[in-house]
N, C-alpha and C. Protein backbone atom coordinates (compact mmCIF):
# COMPACT_ATOMS: atom_id res chain seq x y z
N MET A 1 0.84 -1.18 0.00
CA MET A 1 0.00 0.00 0.00
C MET A 1 0.88 1.24 0.00
N ALA A 2 0.56 2.20 -0.82
CA ALA A 2 1.35 3.42 -0.91
C ALA A 2 1.07 4.32 0.28
N ASP A 3 2.08 5.04 0.70
CA ASP A 3 1.96 5.95 1.83
C ASP A 3 1.42 7.29 1.34
N LYS A 4 0.23 7.65 1.79
CA LYS A 4 -0.43 8.88 1.35
C LYS A 4 -1.02 9.61 2.55
N PRO A 5 -1.20 10.93 2.46
CA PRO A 5 -1.81 11.70 3.56
C PRO A 5 -3.32 11.52 3.58
N THR A 6 -3.79 10.35 3.95
CA THR A 6 -5.21 10.02 3.87
C THR A 6 -6.07 10.87 4.79
N ALA A 7 -5.66 11.05 6.03
CA ALA A 7 -6.46 11.84 6.98
C ALA A 7 -6.58 13.29 6.50
N ALA A 8 -5.49 13.85 6.01
CA ALA A 8 -5.52 15.22 5.49
C ALA A 8 -6.45 15.31 4.29
N PHE A 9 -6.40 14.30 3.42
CA PHE A 9 -7.26 14.27 2.24
C PHE A 9 -8.73 14.23 2.64
N VAL A 10 -9.09 13.33 3.54
CA VAL A 10 -10.49 13.16 3.92
C VAL A 10 -11.03 14.43 4.59
N LEU A 11 -10.26 15.00 5.51
CA LEU A 11 -10.73 16.20 6.21
C LEU A 11 -10.83 17.40 5.26
N ALA A 12 -9.86 17.56 4.37
CA ALA A 12 -9.92 18.66 3.40
C ALA A 12 -11.09 18.47 2.45
N LEU A 13 -11.34 17.24 2.05
CA LEU A 13 -12.45 16.94 1.15
C LEU A 13 -13.80 17.26 1.82
N ILE A 14 -14.01 16.77 3.02
CA ILE A 14 -15.27 17.02 3.73
C ILE A 14 -15.41 18.52 4.05
N GLY A 15 -14.30 19.15 4.50
CA GLY A 15 -14.35 20.59 4.76
C GLY A 15 -14.68 21.37 3.51
N GLY A 16 -14.09 20.99 2.38
CA GLY A 16 -14.38 21.66 1.11
C GLY A 16 -15.83 21.50 0.70
N ILE A 17 -16.39 20.33 0.94
CA ILE A 17 -17.81 20.10 0.61
C ILE A 17 -18.70 21.00 1.46
N PHE A 18 -18.38 21.12 2.76
CA PHE A 18 -19.17 22.01 3.62
C PHE A 18 -19.04 23.47 3.20
N VAL A 19 -17.83 23.90 2.84
CA VAL A 19 -17.63 25.28 2.39
C VAL A 19 -18.39 25.50 1.08
N LEU A 20 -18.36 24.52 0.20
CA LEU A 20 -19.10 24.59 -1.06
C LEU A 20 -20.60 24.71 -0.80
N LEU A 21 -21.14 23.88 0.08
CA LEU A 21 -22.57 23.94 0.41
C LEU A 21 -22.93 25.26 1.09
N GLY A 22 -22.06 25.72 1.99
CA GLY A 22 -22.31 27.01 2.65
C GLY A 22 -22.30 28.16 1.66
N GLY A 23 -21.39 28.11 0.70
CA GLY A 23 -21.34 29.14 -0.34
C GLY A 23 -22.58 29.11 -1.22
N ALA A 24 -23.04 27.90 -1.57
CA ALA A 24 -24.26 27.78 -2.38
C ALA A 24 -25.46 28.32 -1.62
N PHE A 25 -25.55 28.00 -0.34
CA PHE A 25 -26.64 28.50 0.50
C PHE A 25 -26.60 30.03 0.57
N GLN A 26 -25.41 30.58 0.79
CA GLN A 26 -25.28 32.03 0.90
C GLN A 26 -25.58 32.72 -0.44
N ALA A 27 -25.14 32.13 -1.54
CA ALA A 27 -25.43 32.71 -2.85
C ALA A 27 -26.93 32.70 -3.12
N PHE A 28 -27.60 31.63 -2.71
CA PHE A 28 -29.06 31.55 -2.88
C PHE A 28 -29.76 32.61 -2.05
N ILE A 29 -29.36 32.76 -0.80
CA ILE A 29 -29.95 33.78 0.07
C ILE A 29 -29.70 35.18 -0.49
N GLY A 30 -28.48 35.42 -0.97
CA GLY A 30 -28.16 36.73 -1.56
C GLY A 30 -29.00 37.02 -2.78
N ALA A 31 -29.19 36.02 -3.61
CA ALA A 31 -30.03 36.21 -4.81
C ALA A 31 -31.48 36.47 -4.41
N ALA A 32 -31.96 35.80 -3.37
CA ALA A 32 -33.33 36.02 -2.90
C ALA A 32 -33.49 37.43 -2.35
N ILE A 33 -32.51 37.91 -1.58
CA ILE A 33 -32.57 39.28 -1.04
C ILE A 33 -32.54 40.28 -2.18
N PHE A 34 -31.67 40.05 -3.16
CA PHE A 34 -31.58 40.95 -4.31
C PHE A 34 -32.90 40.99 -5.06
N ASN A 35 -33.48 39.82 -5.32
CA ASN A 35 -34.74 39.73 -6.05
C ASN A 35 -35.87 40.40 -5.27
N PHE A 36 -35.95 40.14 -3.97
CA PHE A 36 -36.97 40.76 -3.14
C PHE A 36 -36.81 42.28 -3.13
N GLY A 37 -35.57 42.74 -3.04
CA GLY A 37 -35.32 44.19 -2.99
C GLY A 37 -35.69 44.89 -4.28
N THR A 38 -35.41 44.27 -5.41
CA THR A 38 -35.75 44.92 -6.68
C THR A 38 -37.25 44.90 -6.92
N GLN A 39 -37.95 43.85 -6.48
CA GLN A 39 -39.40 43.77 -6.69
C GLN A 39 -40.17 44.67 -5.74
N SER A 40 -39.67 44.81 -4.51
CA SER A 40 -40.40 45.61 -3.52
C SER A 40 -40.01 47.08 -3.55
N GLY A 41 -38.94 47.39 -4.24
CA GLY A 41 -38.48 48.78 -4.31
C GLY A 41 -37.70 49.23 -3.09
N ALA A 42 -37.23 48.28 -2.26
CA ALA A 42 -36.43 48.63 -1.09
C ALA A 42 -35.11 49.23 -1.55
N THR A 43 -34.66 50.24 -0.86
CA THR A 43 -33.50 51.00 -1.30
C THR A 43 -32.18 50.23 -1.21
N GLY A 44 -31.85 49.68 -0.07
CA GLY A 44 -30.54 49.05 0.11
C GLY A 44 -30.52 47.55 -0.13
N ALA A 45 -31.68 46.93 -0.29
CA ALA A 45 -31.75 45.47 -0.40
C ALA A 45 -31.02 44.93 -1.63
N PRO A 46 -31.13 45.55 -2.81
CA PRO A 46 -30.38 44.99 -3.95
C PRO A 46 -28.86 45.02 -3.73
N ALA A 47 -28.35 46.05 -3.12
CA ALA A 47 -26.91 46.14 -2.87
C ALA A 47 -26.47 45.08 -1.86
N VAL A 48 -27.25 44.93 -0.80
CA VAL A 48 -26.93 43.92 0.21
C VAL A 48 -27.04 42.52 -0.40
N GLY A 49 -28.10 42.29 -1.16
CA GLY A 49 -28.30 40.99 -1.78
C GLY A 49 -27.20 40.61 -2.74
N SER A 50 -26.74 41.58 -3.55
CA SER A 50 -25.67 41.28 -4.50
C SER A 50 -24.35 41.03 -3.77
N THR A 51 -24.10 41.76 -2.69
CA THR A 51 -22.88 41.53 -1.91
C THR A 51 -22.88 40.14 -1.28
N VAL A 52 -24.02 39.77 -0.69
CA VAL A 52 -24.14 38.45 -0.06
C VAL A 52 -23.99 37.35 -1.12
N ALA A 53 -24.59 37.57 -2.30
CA ALA A 53 -24.49 36.57 -3.37
C ALA A 53 -23.05 36.43 -3.87
N ILE A 54 -22.34 37.54 -4.01
CA ILE A 54 -20.95 37.48 -4.46
C ILE A 54 -20.08 36.74 -3.45
N LEU A 55 -20.29 37.01 -2.17
CA LEU A 55 -19.54 36.30 -1.14
C LEU A 55 -19.88 34.80 -1.15
N GLY A 56 -21.13 34.48 -1.44
CA GLY A 56 -21.51 33.08 -1.57
C GLY A 56 -20.83 32.41 -2.75
N ILE A 57 -20.73 33.13 -3.86
CA ILE A 57 -20.03 32.58 -5.03
C ILE A 57 -18.56 32.36 -4.72
N LEU A 58 -17.96 33.28 -3.95
CA LEU A 58 -16.57 33.07 -3.50
C LEU A 58 -16.47 31.79 -2.67
N GLY A 59 -17.46 31.56 -1.81
CA GLY A 59 -17.49 30.33 -1.02
C GLY A 59 -17.55 29.09 -1.90
N LEU A 60 -18.34 29.17 -2.98
CA LEU A 60 -18.39 28.05 -3.94
C LEU A 60 -17.01 27.79 -4.53
N ILE A 61 -16.34 28.85 -4.94
CA ILE A 61 -15.01 28.72 -5.56
C ILE A 61 -14.01 28.17 -4.54
N PHE A 62 -14.04 28.71 -3.32
CA PHE A 62 -13.10 28.24 -2.28
C PHE A 62 -13.35 26.76 -1.98
N GLY A 63 -14.61 26.35 -1.90
CA GLY A 63 -14.93 24.95 -1.63
C GLY A 63 -14.41 24.04 -2.72
N ILE A 64 -14.57 24.44 -3.97
CA ILE A 64 -14.08 23.63 -5.10
C ILE A 64 -12.56 23.50 -5.03
N ILE A 65 -11.87 24.62 -4.75
CA ILE A 65 -10.40 24.57 -4.68
C ILE A 65 -9.94 23.72 -3.49
N MET A 66 -10.66 23.79 -2.37
CA MET A 66 -10.30 22.96 -1.22
C MET A 66 -10.47 21.48 -1.55
N ILE A 67 -11.54 21.13 -2.25
CA ILE A 67 -11.75 19.74 -2.66
C ILE A 67 -10.63 19.29 -3.60
N LEU A 68 -10.33 20.12 -4.59
CA LEU A 68 -9.24 19.79 -5.52
C LEU A 68 -7.90 19.70 -4.79
N GLY A 69 -7.69 20.59 -3.82
CA GLY A 69 -6.45 20.54 -3.03
C GLY A 69 -6.31 19.24 -2.26
N GLY A 70 -7.41 18.78 -1.67
CA GLY A 70 -7.38 17.50 -0.97
C GLY A 70 -7.08 16.35 -1.91
N ILE A 71 -7.69 16.38 -3.09
CA ILE A 71 -7.45 15.33 -4.09
C ILE A 71 -5.99 15.37 -4.56
N MET A 72 -5.47 16.56 -4.82
CA MET A 72 -4.08 16.69 -5.27
C MET A 72 -3.11 16.24 -4.18
N MET A 73 -3.43 16.55 -2.93
CA MET A 73 -2.57 16.14 -1.82
C MET A 73 -2.51 14.61 -1.75
N TYR A 74 -3.63 13.96 -2.06
CA TYR A 74 -3.68 12.50 -1.99
C TYR A 74 -3.02 11.85 -3.20
N THR A 75 -3.25 12.41 -4.40
CA THR A 75 -2.70 11.77 -5.61
C THR A 75 -1.23 12.10 -5.81
N LYS A 76 -0.76 13.24 -5.34
CA LYS A 76 0.64 13.63 -5.45
C LYS A 76 1.16 14.02 -4.06
N PRO A 77 1.48 13.02 -3.23
CA PRO A 77 1.89 13.30 -1.85
C PRO A 77 3.13 14.20 -1.74
N THR A 78 3.93 14.31 -2.81
CA THR A 78 5.11 15.17 -2.74
C THR A 78 4.73 16.65 -2.64
N SER A 79 3.50 17.00 -3.03
CA SER A 79 3.06 18.40 -2.97
C SER A 79 2.17 18.66 -1.76
N HIS A 80 2.28 17.83 -0.73
CA HIS A 80 1.41 17.93 0.43
C HIS A 80 1.53 19.27 1.15
N THR A 81 2.73 19.83 1.23
CA THR A 81 2.91 21.08 1.95
C THR A 81 2.21 22.23 1.24
N MET A 82 2.40 22.34 -0.07
CA MET A 82 1.79 23.43 -0.84
C MET A 82 0.27 23.36 -0.73
N TRP A 83 -0.31 22.20 -0.92
CA TRP A 83 -1.76 22.08 -0.87
C TRP A 83 -2.28 22.26 0.55
N GLY A 84 -1.52 21.84 1.54
CA GLY A 84 -1.93 22.08 2.93
C GLY A 84 -2.02 23.56 3.23
N VAL A 85 -1.05 24.34 2.77
CA VAL A 85 -1.06 25.79 2.98
C VAL A 85 -2.25 26.42 2.25
N ILE A 86 -2.49 26.00 1.01
CA ILE A 86 -3.61 26.56 0.24
C ILE A 86 -4.93 26.26 0.93
N ILE A 87 -5.10 25.04 1.43
CA ILE A 87 -6.34 24.67 2.10
C ILE A 87 -6.53 25.47 3.38
N ILE A 88 -5.46 25.69 4.14
CA ILE A 88 -5.56 26.50 5.36
C ILE A 88 -5.97 27.92 5.02
N ILE A 89 -5.33 28.53 4.02
CA ILE A 89 -5.65 29.91 3.64
C ILE A 89 -7.10 30.02 3.20
N LEU A 90 -7.56 29.09 2.36
CA LEU A 90 -8.94 29.15 1.88
C LEU A 90 -9.93 28.90 3.01
N SER A 91 -9.58 28.05 3.97
CA SER A 91 -10.45 27.81 5.12
C SER A 91 -10.60 29.09 5.94
N LEU A 92 -9.48 29.76 6.17
CA LEU A 92 -9.53 31.01 6.95
C LEU A 92 -10.33 32.09 6.23
N ILE A 93 -10.11 32.24 4.93
CA ILE A 93 -10.84 33.26 4.17
C ILE A 93 -12.33 32.90 4.11
N SER A 94 -12.63 31.61 3.94
CA SER A 94 -14.04 31.21 3.86
C SER A 94 -14.76 31.47 5.17
N PHE A 95 -14.05 31.39 6.28
CA PHE A 95 -14.68 31.68 7.58
C PHE A 95 -15.14 33.13 7.63
N ALA A 96 -14.36 34.03 7.04
CA ALA A 96 -14.69 35.45 7.08
C ALA A 96 -15.72 35.85 6.01
N THR A 97 -15.79 35.11 4.92
CA THR A 97 -16.61 35.57 3.81
C THR A 97 -17.87 34.74 3.57
N SER A 98 -17.78 33.46 3.67
CA SER A 98 -18.86 32.62 3.18
C SER A 98 -19.52 31.81 4.28
N SER A 99 -20.68 32.21 4.69
CA SER A 99 -21.52 31.41 5.58
C SER A 99 -20.73 30.86 6.76
N LEU A 100 -19.87 31.68 7.32
CA LEU A 100 -18.99 31.28 8.42
C LEU A 100 -18.20 30.02 8.09
N GLY A 101 -17.65 29.98 6.90
CA GLY A 101 -16.76 28.88 6.52
C GLY A 101 -17.47 27.56 6.38
N GLY A 102 -18.58 27.55 5.67
CA GLY A 102 -19.32 26.30 5.49
C GLY A 102 -19.92 25.83 6.79
N PHE A 103 -20.70 26.71 7.40
CA PHE A 103 -21.39 26.42 8.66
C PHE A 103 -20.40 26.07 9.76
N PHE A 104 -19.27 26.70 9.80
CA PHE A 104 -18.17 26.56 10.75
C PHE A 104 -17.47 25.21 10.67
N ILE A 105 -18.20 24.14 10.40
CA ILE A 105 -17.57 22.82 10.36
C ILE A 105 -16.65 22.68 9.15
N GLY A 106 -17.01 23.30 8.04
CA GLY A 106 -16.15 23.26 6.85
C GLY A 106 -14.84 23.97 7.11
N PHE A 107 -14.92 25.12 7.79
CA PHE A 107 -13.73 25.86 8.17
C PHE A 107 -12.84 25.01 9.07
N LEU A 108 -13.44 24.41 10.09
CA LEU A 108 -12.68 23.63 11.07
C LEU A 108 -12.04 22.40 10.44
N LEU A 109 -12.81 21.64 9.65
CA LEU A 109 -12.26 20.44 9.02
C LEU A 109 -11.18 20.79 7.99
N GLY A 110 -11.41 21.87 7.23
CA GLY A 110 -10.40 22.31 6.26
C GLY A 110 -9.13 22.74 6.95
N LEU A 111 -9.26 23.45 8.06
CA LEU A 111 -8.09 23.89 8.82
C LEU A 111 -7.29 22.70 9.34
N ILE A 112 -7.97 21.74 9.94
CA ILE A 112 -7.28 20.56 10.46
C ILE A 112 -6.68 19.74 9.33
N GLY A 113 -7.42 19.57 8.22
CA GLY A 113 -6.90 18.84 7.08
C GLY A 113 -5.67 19.50 6.48
N GLY A 114 -5.69 20.84 6.39
CA GLY A 114 -4.53 21.56 5.87
C GLY A 114 -3.32 21.41 6.78
N ILE A 115 -3.55 21.48 8.08
CA ILE A 115 -2.45 21.31 9.04
C ILE A 115 -1.87 19.90 8.93
N LEU A 116 -2.75 18.91 8.84
CA LEU A 116 -2.26 17.53 8.68
C LEU A 116 -1.51 17.36 7.37
N GLY A 117 -1.94 18.08 6.33
CA GLY A 117 -1.22 18.03 5.06
C GLY A 117 0.17 18.62 5.16
N ILE A 118 0.31 19.69 5.93
CA ILE A 118 1.62 20.33 6.09
C ILE A 118 2.57 19.45 6.90
N VAL A 119 2.09 18.86 7.99
CA VAL A 119 2.97 18.09 8.88
C VAL A 119 3.14 16.63 8.45
N TYR A 120 2.49 16.23 7.38
CA TYR A 120 2.59 14.85 6.89
C TYR A 120 4.04 14.49 6.56
N LYS A 121 4.46 13.33 7.06
CA LYS A 121 5.79 12.81 6.77
C LYS A 121 5.62 11.41 6.20
N PRO A 122 6.05 11.19 4.95
CA PRO A 122 5.92 9.84 4.40
C PRO A 122 6.83 8.86 5.14
N ALA A 123 6.34 7.64 5.32
CA ALA A 123 7.16 6.60 5.96
C ALA A 123 8.22 6.15 4.98
N MET A 124 9.41 5.88 5.49
CA MET A 124 10.50 5.45 4.62
C MET A 124 10.29 3.99 4.25
N ALA A 125 10.32 3.70 2.98
CA ALA A 125 10.15 2.32 2.51
C ALA A 125 11.36 1.48 2.91
N ALA A 126 11.16 0.18 3.08
CA ALA A 126 12.24 -0.70 3.50
C ALA A 126 13.38 -0.72 2.49
N GLY A 127 13.06 -0.66 1.21
CA GLY A 127 14.09 -0.68 0.17
C GLY A 127 14.85 0.63 0.06
N ALA A 128 14.27 1.70 0.60
CA ALA A 128 14.90 3.01 0.49
C ALA A 128 15.86 3.29 1.64
N MET A 129 15.91 2.42 2.62
CA MET A 129 16.79 2.65 3.77
C MET A 129 18.24 2.46 3.35
N GLN A 130 19.08 3.37 3.76
CA GLN A 130 20.50 3.34 3.43
C GLN A 130 21.25 2.53 4.48
N PRO A 131 22.20 1.71 4.07
CA PRO A 131 23.01 1.01 5.06
C PRO A 131 23.95 2.01 5.74
N PRO A 132 24.42 1.69 6.93
CA PRO A 132 25.33 2.62 7.61
C PRO A 132 26.62 2.77 6.81
N PRO A 133 27.22 3.96 6.85
CA PRO A 133 28.45 4.16 6.09
C PRO A 133 29.58 3.30 6.63
N MET A 134 30.42 2.80 5.73
CA MET A 134 31.54 1.95 6.12
C MET A 134 32.67 2.85 6.65
N MET A 135 33.36 2.34 7.62
CA MET A 135 34.47 3.11 8.18
C MET A 135 35.73 2.78 7.39
N SER A 136 36.40 3.80 6.91
CA SER A 136 37.58 3.58 6.07
C SER A 136 38.79 3.10 6.87
N SER A 137 38.79 3.27 8.19
CA SER A 137 39.95 2.88 8.99
C SER A 137 39.89 1.42 9.42
N MET A 138 38.88 0.67 8.97
CA MET A 138 38.77 -0.73 9.38
C MET A 138 39.72 -1.59 8.56
N PRO A 139 40.29 -2.61 9.19
CA PRO A 139 41.17 -3.52 8.44
C PRO A 139 40.37 -4.29 7.39
N MET A 140 41.01 -4.65 6.32
CA MET A 140 40.38 -5.37 5.22
C MET A 140 39.89 -6.73 5.69
N GLY A 141 38.63 -7.07 5.34
CA GLY A 141 38.07 -8.37 5.66
C GLY A 141 37.39 -8.44 7.01
N SER A 142 37.46 -7.40 7.84
CA SER A 142 36.80 -7.47 9.14
C SER A 142 35.36 -6.99 9.00
N ALA A 143 34.51 -7.48 9.84
CA ALA A 143 33.09 -7.11 9.80
C ALA A 143 32.87 -5.90 10.69
N PRO A 144 32.16 -4.88 10.18
CA PRO A 144 31.89 -3.71 11.00
C PRO A 144 30.86 -4.02 12.08
N MET A 145 30.98 -3.34 13.18
CA MET A 145 30.03 -3.52 14.28
C MET A 145 28.75 -2.78 13.96
N GLY A 146 27.60 -3.45 14.08
CA GLY A 146 26.30 -2.81 13.89
C GLY A 146 25.72 -2.45 15.24
N SER A 147 24.54 -1.87 15.25
CA SER A 147 23.92 -1.48 16.50
C SER A 147 23.42 -2.71 17.27
N MET A 148 23.15 -3.81 16.56
CA MET A 148 22.64 -5.01 17.20
C MET A 148 23.71 -6.08 17.32
N GLY A 149 24.87 -5.90 16.78
CA GLY A 149 25.92 -6.91 16.78
C GLY A 149 26.91 -6.52 15.70
N MET A 150 27.09 -7.42 14.70
CA MET A 150 27.98 -7.09 13.59
C MET A 150 27.37 -7.55 12.28
N ASN A 151 28.05 -7.22 11.21
CA ASN A 151 27.63 -7.63 9.88
C ASN A 151 28.55 -8.73 9.40
N CYS A 152 27.98 -9.68 8.67
CA CYS A 152 28.73 -10.82 8.15
C CYS A 152 29.74 -10.33 7.11
N LYS A 153 31.00 -10.81 7.22
CA LYS A 153 32.02 -10.41 6.25
C LYS A 153 31.83 -11.13 4.93
N ASN A 154 31.02 -12.20 4.92
CA ASN A 154 30.78 -12.97 3.71
C ASN A 154 29.62 -12.40 2.89
N CYS A 155 28.45 -12.18 3.54
CA CYS A 155 27.26 -11.74 2.79
C CYS A 155 26.77 -10.35 3.19
N GLY A 156 27.26 -9.79 4.30
CA GLY A 156 26.87 -8.46 4.74
C GLY A 156 25.62 -8.42 5.60
N ALA A 157 25.02 -9.57 5.88
CA ALA A 157 23.80 -9.61 6.70
C ALA A 157 24.13 -9.24 8.14
N SER A 158 23.13 -8.74 8.85
CA SER A 158 23.29 -8.37 10.26
C SER A 158 23.31 -9.64 11.11
N ILE A 159 24.32 -9.70 12.01
CA ILE A 159 24.45 -10.86 12.89
C ILE A 159 24.15 -10.38 14.30
N PRO A 160 23.23 -11.04 14.99
CA PRO A 160 22.90 -10.62 16.36
C PRO A 160 24.12 -10.78 17.28
N ALA A 161 24.17 -9.95 18.29
CA ALA A 161 25.26 -10.02 19.25
C ALA A 161 25.30 -11.39 19.91
N GLY A 162 26.48 -11.98 20.02
CA GLY A 162 26.66 -13.26 20.67
C GLY A 162 26.53 -14.46 19.74
N ALA A 163 26.11 -14.26 18.49
CA ALA A 163 25.96 -15.39 17.55
C ALA A 163 27.34 -15.82 17.03
N THR A 164 27.47 -17.13 16.77
CA THR A 164 28.74 -17.64 16.25
C THR A 164 28.70 -17.90 14.74
N ARG A 165 27.49 -17.92 14.17
CA ARG A 165 27.33 -18.12 12.73
C ARG A 165 26.37 -17.09 12.17
N CYS A 166 26.52 -16.76 10.91
CA CYS A 166 25.63 -15.84 10.21
C CYS A 166 24.29 -16.52 9.98
N PRO A 167 23.16 -15.88 10.37
CA PRO A 167 21.86 -16.51 10.17
C PRO A 167 21.45 -16.54 8.69
N SER A 168 22.12 -15.78 7.85
CA SER A 168 21.76 -15.73 6.43
C SER A 168 22.52 -16.75 5.60
N CYS A 169 23.87 -16.77 5.74
CA CYS A 169 24.66 -17.66 4.88
C CYS A 169 25.33 -18.80 5.65
N GLY A 170 25.34 -18.72 6.98
CA GLY A 170 25.91 -19.79 7.79
C GLY A 170 27.41 -19.71 8.01
N ALA A 171 28.05 -18.66 7.52
CA ALA A 171 29.49 -18.52 7.67
C ALA A 171 29.84 -18.29 9.14
N SER A 172 31.03 -18.76 9.55
CA SER A 172 31.50 -18.55 10.92
C SER A 172 31.85 -17.08 11.11
N VAL A 173 31.61 -16.60 12.31
CA VAL A 173 31.89 -15.21 12.62
C VAL A 173 33.34 -15.05 13.04
């Protein structure tokens, strides 16, 4: 199984969905206020309605970008930091502009998902681990001491402390 920032992805995705829904709700309310104001002849209602609708549309855009950021963080884990920062920024802005950041829960989940995206550390694969550096001052043919014992001079396998034979190739220590 590949190592991916799954928790960051899920939280950013759910947070983005809430911000998207909050933006849609706010845009709908703004359009209703605008429509009511123009039909009733109220003086400030169209201006307020259009402002609320524009902020709702921003919430829609922020929610879409947060969802895409979560997906990008999951599909390309090497870009986890960049997308984590973007998700945090959009969560904070959505809290101030759009329906309190997707009914507050979208803001909170996006914030936590972005933070998890930033602090994500991929686990080192077993094949990617580097062997300890060889000491140049060691005599030729001697086995270097490992943290658990020594390494076999025949095959290089780790030999537990106190063993008289290599568990891998059977050579005498």
